[in-house]
């Protein structure tokens, strides 16, 4: 078991988009909470506090959108650990077995620590959900953003969003989904820590370096 | 109507107007008339150079007939029109138009009135303008609103279906408005939904701004067609911009100065009403520039947040009027997104902390690293 070698698992685009997403979500959440429930910080009307906060939110929104789309692109051209199949373990019998095994471990039913090289199967499907939440944030965010220019291309392109949501419902969804993402972040950091300790697979350092210790052939 | 107008109303559909005579009779100077035309070109977001063209059009126009139908309404739009800012403006338009049928203000009543309406439909098919105020109930064959023994939907199909165009005046006629608010017991809808084939221009608002109605009519008289509209059928000259983007409190919004409580010092200083539930950022209407009642004021100008009355189903979708976001459905009255969200985050953290404690004391198999399959 102990002849481990380092295997290059997370390619550069995977790691870069991961950390861009992280930073973007932190910035978007902080600025978003201020947009949703601002405090009076300005002493005179010539200041531009809300203006800047919104500006930062929108610029970061663009960065986040580009990052998420790049990662989705990479799911089709990257290595097997970045591939879209990683996020759909339910499609294969093996994937379903791995999901069950991971579930048993998490719920204290099984003792065997699964040792996947890439994502564990349960994490894979969770990330699929997270990407759906990202897309919800991006679509509702840009739909709200285009409201300042109702005849613009963007507003026309996202007009269908206003058929799905009432105007207020869209804001509520954008706001509430932030909390879902924050709840995910708590779970995500914990699970990474847990697997780092239990699997001794250096999961946490892997998202910085890209390498994971792997046993077996090659 | 056309108070003081001695022309015979009946069959006046094609008569030329003698505008100079009308003006003189009313004691309206040429100068005031041109002022009105300029105001109209401004309301229509046209360059001032259009004012003479509007003047010429109004002078040369053939009197179009207008019929005004009221269904499930409060007559607030009629009220707004009768109070139309500059009386000269209102009177002019009312004189230019031959209002052959208007339940609230016409002299005729009963069968006589219905005859007038039938006559318009028969003699001026496809030429007259219909204005509808109020929503149209569809449930139970439309029995919830009947006039002269006929249901509103029946009348609307006939009158609007044969009109050159229908102006849906106010939010009820445009989108169903307050009668259509959940649970909508009468199955109320706006004109476009009740008469799908009709050409409808929506002028929502609670009430509509009469200046926008006048401008729409003037546009029709000047150019012979309706003004271009957005995806909700509202003319762009009046509904093309957000309240928020023309609001006089906007500098306080961008600066970050907010009213926190009614009557607090920020409120007295005229700061932004965003936190008091102002729906200006999601409402399209020209209230900040056109204003109501002789351009005296408008809700936000008077210190009350916008309630979004010109947006579809505002009574359902823009509530609560005094809070920014709706409460989360299914979680009781006072559950805001933040309370639920914070609870969710705390619960997640607690669950994982507990999981972590159990995991720390657990003996797992001692393997390390990942395994290649
Ligand atoms: C993880 C990503 C994001 C988070 C956590 C986030 C968070 C928030 C929050 C909490 C609000 C306040 C909502 C309210 O109370 O009404 C907000 C508002 C807003 N966000 Fe985001 N946001 C994200 C992504 C985006 C993106 C990608 C865009 C696109 C440009 C965007 C555009 C907006 C806009 C335009 C508003 C203002 C809505 C309004 O005017 O009421 N957001 N955001
Ligand atoms: S008062 Fe309302 S419309 Fe005016 S700036 Fe504030 S939020 Fe916008």
PDB file of C-alpha atoms in Angstrom, chain B residues 33 37 41 69 102 121 126 151 172 178 185 201 203-204 281 316 326 356:
ATOM      1  CA  UNK B  33     -51.986  75.298 -28.484  1.00  0.00           C
ATOM      2  CA  UNK B  37     -48.147  70.279 -28.999  1.00  0.00           C
ATOM      3  CA  UNK B  41     -43.868  65.776 -28.450  1.00  0.00           C
ATOM      4  CA  UNK B  69     -65.885  50.788 -21.838  1.00  0.00           C
ATOM      5  CA  UNK B 102     -68.578  56.559 -21.974  1.00  0.00           C
ATOM      6  CA  UNK B 121     -69.679  49.420 -34.214  1.00  0.00           C
ATOM      7  CA  UNK B 126     -62.299  49.059 -37.988  1.00  0.00           C
ATOM      8  CA  UNK B 151     -71.353  39.954 -20.166  1.00  0.00           C
ATOM      9  CA  UNK B 172     -56.855  46.126 -14.626  1.00  0.00           C
ATOM     10  CA  UNK B 178     -56.577  44.085  -8.620  1.00  0.00           C
ATOM     11  CA  UNK B 185     -62.437  34.614  -7.782  1.00  0.00           C
ATOM     12  CA  UNK B 201     -51.921  48.951 -26.526  1.00  0.00           C
ATOM     13  CA  UNK B 203     -51.295  51.752 -20.595  1.00  0.00           C
ATOM     14  CA  UNK B 204     -51.050  50.192 -17.157  1.00  0.00           C
ATOM     15  CA  UNK B 281     -35.755  49.173  -9.613  1.00  0.00           C
ATOM     16  CA  UNK B 316     -49.352  39.530  -6.142  1.00  0.00           C
ATOM     17  CA  UNK B 326     -41.217  38.657  -0.659  1.00  0.00           C
ATOM     18  CA  UNK B 356     -16.668  15.481  12.467  1.00  0.00           C
TER      19      UNK B 356
END
